XYZ file of C-alpha atoms in Angstrom:
372
model
C -29.916 -1.511 -54.373
C -28.714 -4.876 -53.104
C -24.931 -4.675 -53.006
C -22.532 -2.368 -51.208
C -20.604 -1.324 -54.329
C -23.791 0.129 -55.790
C -23.594 2.831 -53.137
C -20.231 3.914 -54.595
C -21.318 3.984 -58.248
C -19.201 6.763 -59.863
C -21.821 7.523 -62.522
C -24.525 8.112 -59.930
C -22.042 10.027 -57.776
C -21.269 12.382 -60.664
C -24.963 13.070 -61.170
C -25.326 13.963 -57.510
C -22.234 16.196 -57.589
C -23.568 17.933 -60.718
C -26.930 18.508 -59.042
C -25.249 19.950 -55.935
C -23.091 22.275 -58.063
C -26.045 23.431 -60.103
C -28.107 24.174 -56.987
C -25.405 26.012 -55.037
C -25.437 29.800 -55.368
C -23.872 30.897 -52.058
C -21.718 29.557 -49.189
C -23.241 26.942 -46.864
C -21.860 25.072 -43.854
C -23.163 21.562 -43.171
C -22.312 19.349 -40.196
C -22.229 15.572 -40.475
C -23.023 14.373 -36.981
C -21.585 10.858 -37.103
C -17.910 9.906 -37.079
C -18.648 7.070 -39.477
C -19.875 9.645 -41.963
C -16.737 11.727 -41.377
C -14.507 8.766 -42.242
C -16.502 8.058 -45.396
C -16.267 11.712 -46.454
C -12.504 11.899 -45.924
C -11.764 8.447 -47.328
C -13.605 9.136 -50.596
C -12.571 12.782 -50.910
C -16.179 13.961 -50.965
C -15.336 17.243 -49.260
C -12.706 18.019 -51.898
C -15.081 17.390 -54.796
C -17.903 19.569 -53.530
C -18.294 23.157 -54.742
C -15.987 25.487 -52.849
C -19.053 27.202 -51.362
C -19.961 24.017 -49.454
C -18.053 23.436 -46.226
C -18.461 20.233 -44.234
C -18.013 20.599 -40.474
C -17.179 17.433 -38.540
C -19.501 16.900 -35.601
C -19.219 15.177 -32.202
C -20.716 11.866 -33.321
C -17.874 9.599 -32.247
C -18.889 7.723 -29.080
C -15.322 7.031 -27.963
C -14.307 10.641 -28.560
C -17.047 12.227 -26.471
C -16.586 9.905 -23.472
C -15.398 12.358 -20.800
C -12.009 12.112 -19.179
C -13.492 11.557 -15.726
C -15.326 8.444 -16.968
C -12.048 7.099 -18.391
C -10.383 7.712 -15.021
C -13.251 5.970 -13.249
C -12.783 3.004 -15.579
C -9.066 2.931 -14.784
C -9.765 3.067 -11.042
C -12.271 0.221 -11.208
C -10.162 -1.913 -13.557
C -7.155 -1.639 -11.215
C -8.941 -3.439 -8.383
C -7.814 -7.040 -7.847
C -11.333 -8.445 -7.501
C -12.514 -6.964 -10.844
C -12.632 -8.325 -14.376
C -13.045 -5.232 -16.534
C -14.582 -5.816 -19.979
C -14.658 -3.372 -22.858
C -14.752 -3.060 -26.598
C -11.232 -2.819 -27.977
C -11.355 0.799 -29.103
C -11.566 2.026 -25.500
C -8.309 0.432 -24.361
C -6.046 3.097 -25.840
C -8.135 6.137 -24.945
C -5.898 8.198 -22.633
C -7.020 9.013 -19.136
C -5.266 11.554 -16.948
C -2.010 9.599 -16.913
C -2.513 6.156 -18.437
C -4.951 4.012 -20.393
C -6.558 0.579 -20.010
C -3.680 -1.077 -21.892
C -1.279 0.336 -19.289
C -3.482 -0.877 -16.443
C -3.619 -4.309 -18.072
C 0.170 -4.403 -18.399
C 0.396 -3.674 -14.676
C -1.551 -6.856 -13.917
C -5.199 -5.843 -14.062
C -7.675 -8.290 -15.594
C -8.853 -6.233 -18.571
C -10.574 -8.158 -21.354
C -11.742 -7.210 -24.831
C -15.239 -8.523 -25.589
C -17.428 -8.243 -28.668
C -20.783 -7.965 -26.915
C -21.974 -6.934 -23.439
C -23.499 -10.415 -23.216
C -19.938 -11.800 -23.362
C -19.239 -9.875 -20.164
C -22.398 -11.260 -18.571
C -21.251 -14.792 -19.414
C -17.873 -14.066 -17.817
C -19.726 -12.954 -14.679
C -21.651 -16.234 -14.625
C -18.408 -18.186 -14.979
C -16.610 -16.190 -12.251
C -19.090 -15.766 -9.373
C -16.274 -14.836 -6.968
C -15.186 -11.834 -9.089
C -16.851 -8.534 -9.930
C -17.326 -8.161 -13.691
C -17.782 -4.669 -15.136
C -18.693 -3.801 -18.715
C -17.781 -0.349 -20.052
C -21.035 0.811 -21.660
C -20.405 3.802 -23.915
C -21.951 5.191 -27.058
C -24.975 6.800 -28.631
C -28.475 5.436 -29.048
C -27.153 2.634 -31.257
C -25.188 0.782 -28.567
C -27.489 1.572 -25.647
C -30.176 -1.093 -26.365
C -27.846 -4.137 -26.133
C -26.333 -2.727 -22.944
C -29.815 -2.193 -21.530
C -30.770 -5.745 -22.496
C -27.688 -7.094 -20.714
C -28.575 -5.328 -17.469
C -32.145 -6.574 -17.846
C -30.817 -10.136 -18.223
C -28.476 -9.745 -15.240
C -31.432 -8.823 -13.034
C -33.707 -11.482 -14.491
C -31.094 -14.255 -14.108
C -29.921 -13.062 -10.691
C -26.266 -12.343 -11.537
C -25.253 -9.958 -8.744
C -21.550 -9.711 -9.646
C -22.205 -7.936 -12.971
C -22.342 -4.144 -13.322
C -22.273 -1.514 -16.045
C -20.110 1.603 -16.154
C -22.462 3.869 -18.100
C -21.469 6.686 -20.436
C -24.322 6.805 -22.941
C -25.194 10.019 -24.767
C -28.062 11.197 -26.969
C -27.777 13.014 -30.307
C -30.738 15.483 -30.350
C -29.614 17.431 -27.228
C -26.122 17.685 -28.756
C -27.568 19.241 -31.913
C -29.485 21.664 -29.719
C -26.310 22.569 -27.783
C -24.327 23.101 -30.987
C -26.972 25.444 -32.375
C -27.127 27.383 -29.094
C -23.364 27.981 -29.077
C -22.353 31.588 -29.873
C -19.605 30.202 -32.139
C -21.965 28.022 -34.175
C -21.482 28.120 -37.957
C -23.735 25.163 -38.801
C -26.587 25.819 -41.241
C -27.731 22.214 -41.837
C -27.201 18.761 -40.340
C -26.653 15.318 -41.777
C -28.175 13.228 -38.980
C -26.845 9.751 -38.142
C -28.974 7.109 -39.821
C -28.182 4.288 -37.405
C -29.277 6.388 -34.425
C -32.615 7.032 -36.120
C -32.934 3.321 -36.924
C -33.243 2.804 -33.164
C -34.922 5.982 -31.968
C -36.906 7.108 -34.984
C -37.160 10.735 -36.110
C -39.722 12.262 -33.748
C -37.261 14.547 -31.921
C -35.866 16.221 -35.035
C -38.716 18.239 -36.618
C -38.954 20.527 -33.587
C -35.179 21.098 -33.639
C -35.246 21.893 -37.342
C -38.094 24.353 -36.877
C -36.765 26.060 -33.735
C -33.229 26.545 -35.071
C -34.338 26.984 -38.694
C -31.912 24.362 -40.005
C -32.526 21.476 -42.410
C -31.896 18.077 -40.819
C -31.369 15.226 -43.275
C -31.229 11.658 -41.929
C -28.353 10.161 -43.872
C -26.562 6.831 -44.305
C -22.840 6.153 -44.493
C -21.894 5.138 -48.012
C -20.727 7.771 -50.552
C -24.051 7.970 -52.372
C -25.935 8.150 -49.067
C -23.858 11.128 -47.983
C -24.083 12.885 -51.345
C -27.868 12.485 -51.357
C -27.992 13.959 -47.861
C -25.843 16.923 -48.954
C -27.951 17.388 -52.089
C -31.178 17.546 -50.108
C -29.655 19.897 -47.525
C -28.395 22.297 -50.214
C -31.762 22.358 -51.980
C -33.498 23.199 -48.683
C -30.956 25.900 -47.828
C -31.233 27.521 -51.246
C -35.045 27.490 -50.958
C -35.047 28.899 -47.419
C -36.575 25.723 -45.981
C -35.802 24.000 -42.680
C -37.485 20.638 -42.308
C -36.586 17.052 -41.470
C -36.056 14.698 -44.417
C -35.335 10.985 -44.299
C -32.749 10.172 -46.979
C -32.115 6.716 -45.481
C -35.526 5.025 -45.793
C -34.088 1.558 -46.410
C -33.061 1.505 -42.733
C -34.958 4.262 -40.933
C -38.650 4.321 -40.090
C -40.291 7.265 -38.346
C -41.012 5.180 -35.228
C -37.562 3.592 -35.084
C -37.465 0.286 -33.216
C -40.315 0.147 -30.673
C -38.804 -2.889 -28.934
C -35.419 -1.194 -28.474
C -37.030 2.022 -27.284
C -39.144 0.099 -24.754
C -36.036 -1.616 -23.374
C -34.244 1.718 -23.054
C -37.220 3.268 -21.257
C -37.281 0.392 -18.769
C -33.575 0.153 -17.932
C -32.362 3.759 -18.328
C -33.526 7.222 -17.416
C -32.510 10.463 -19.111
C -29.927 12.566 -17.281
C -27.493 15.421 -17.814
C -24.241 14.098 -19.266
C -20.727 15.520 -19.727
C -19.232 15.354 -23.229
C -15.462 15.339 -23.615
C -14.229 18.704 -24.839
C -17.733 20.182 -24.845
C -18.973 20.117 -21.254
C -22.248 19.103 -19.683
C -25.284 19.084 -21.961
C -28.646 18.931 -20.156
C -30.685 15.764 -20.681
C -28.124 14.459 -23.165
C -27.431 11.054 -21.671
C -28.715 8.025 -19.851
C -28.072 6.430 -16.506
C -29.529 3.286 -14.984
C -33.017 3.809 -13.611
C -33.690 3.216 -9.887
C -35.087 -0.222 -10.743
C -31.613 -1.287 -11.972
C -29.383 1.023 -9.907
C -27.801 -1.975 -8.128
C -25.970 -2.723 -11.402
C -24.416 0.763 -11.634
C -20.623 0.372 -11.392
C -20.055 4.009 -10.380
C -22.122 3.498 -7.221
C -20.979 -0.052 -6.587
C -17.314 0.990 -6.546
C -17.836 4.489 -5.080
C -16.025 6.374 -7.857
C -18.607 9.124 -8.314
C -16.313 11.856 -6.971
C -13.453 11.656 -9.490
C -12.742 14.998 -11.214
C -10.184 15.711 -13.939
C -8.698 18.413 -16.169
C -8.225 18.098 -19.924
C -4.835 18.393 -21.628
C -3.877 21.950 -22.512
C -2.077 20.721 -25.655
C -4.814 18.594 -27.194
C -7.526 20.566 -29.032
C -9.869 17.624 -29.576
C -12.670 19.502 -27.841
C -12.594 22.157 -30.563
C -12.522 19.409 -33.190
C -15.580 17.784 -31.619
C -17.457 21.089 -31.671
C -16.598 21.662 -35.325
C -14.604 24.808 -34.506
C -11.356 23.576 -36.090
C -10.247 20.802 -38.431
C -7.768 18.234 -37.051
C -4.796 19.551 -39.034
C -5.278 22.976 -37.410
C -4.119 21.580 -34.052
C -0.371 22.142 -33.611
C 0.057 18.705 -32.010
C -1.666 16.827 -34.847
C 0.669 14.352 -36.540
C 3.558 15.469 -34.315
C 3.110 14.973 -30.566
C -0.254 13.344 -31.292
C -0.353 10.250 -33.519
C -2.286 6.963 -33.411
C 0.683 5.377 -31.605
C 0.906 8.219 -29.110
C -2.562 9.825 -28.935
C -3.170 12.874 -26.807
C -6.927 12.702 -27.236
C -9.697 10.286 -28.051
C -10.283 11.777 -31.520
C -6.945 10.267 -32.600
C -7.657 6.862 -30.999
C -11.138 6.011 -32.133
C -11.858 4.351 -35.463
C -14.554 7.017 -35.892
C -12.503 10.000 -34.683
C -11.955 12.929 -37.041
C -8.250 13.180 -36.149
C -7.776 9.479 -36.892
C -9.517 9.930 -40.264
C -7.316 12.865 -41.221
C -4.170 10.990 -40.177
C -5.169 7.716 -41.855
C -6.041 9.382 -45.160
C -3.050 11.748 -45.021
C -4.892 15.017 -44.586
C -1.903 16.384 -42.733
C -2.247 19.969 -43.944
C -5.116 22.219 -44.928
C -6.715 20.422 -47.894
C -7.580 22.218 -51.099
C -10.600 21.101 -53.069
C -9.021 19.064 -55.798
C -9.781 16.057 -57.936
C -10.182 12.812 -56.047
C -12.053 9.569 -56.519
C -15.315 8.234 -55.211
C -15.749 4.514 -54.709
């Protein structure tokens, strides 16, 4: 397939739906890990067209959404300092901290800038040697390599006024934590294809075997997702639990060796807090001792900030797949994209934002919709 619209072909989609219906004999619960997959599912009504026995559970795969509140507050503290130019991707500016967000800090006079690459922030540091320039490095394995490369370049070029505020997380430990939860209802996973494009698939077979769940590496277009669901259902019905790669046009078993080598050099694995979920062992990265001088948390001494989540917002339960967005009493009322209570309503990959954007304001029934 060469063109994007081929991945929304309604004829092929119908064949996949028919195959899924024919294979399904009992109820199954599948979790799509990535927020990009969630948006595709909701946008195209895939969940409403599936057999009623198939339930899709939205996972924690939105990098903005899982960034913990204390990291947001650390960003706000650093950005407020007069000697700092704070750089970030645009979707982080409206994520609420304990009492304000980066837009509010910017309106109060802070130098907060939206950039499109961490290398943009490094260039700003070169152009402003008398200022401290901080880049907000968040995300899963997909965004970690360019951030690692930027720190590598800062050290190589001798740019001492650049630093990285790190909040990187890893998918496999999150899957492990979800399966170990006493409230877990997940019986199969649609794994994020772009993560595996970087990291490969080596960590997943052991997870699939230990937890006895199929794990299907899946893309993001409608046909990608349907193929992932089809393979997961066939495994579940057959009592199998293996890794399958349903995204071979992008994912190789070894991933990207160059990206993995850069990550191994610049970062080291560490425990990491996930917003609404808590600390997951070995689920994140921090700068390795070789590059610790570029760690913004240590440079600005903000390691001791602690916070408490909102008692109204239930985004943590959404991120764990325990509730759907419309089941939160604040959804669409106190909490909207203009006035978000949690990151799941802010992010372009957040489940709450998807439900609001595509008008899933109440509990959806499985009804006719369109694909493509």
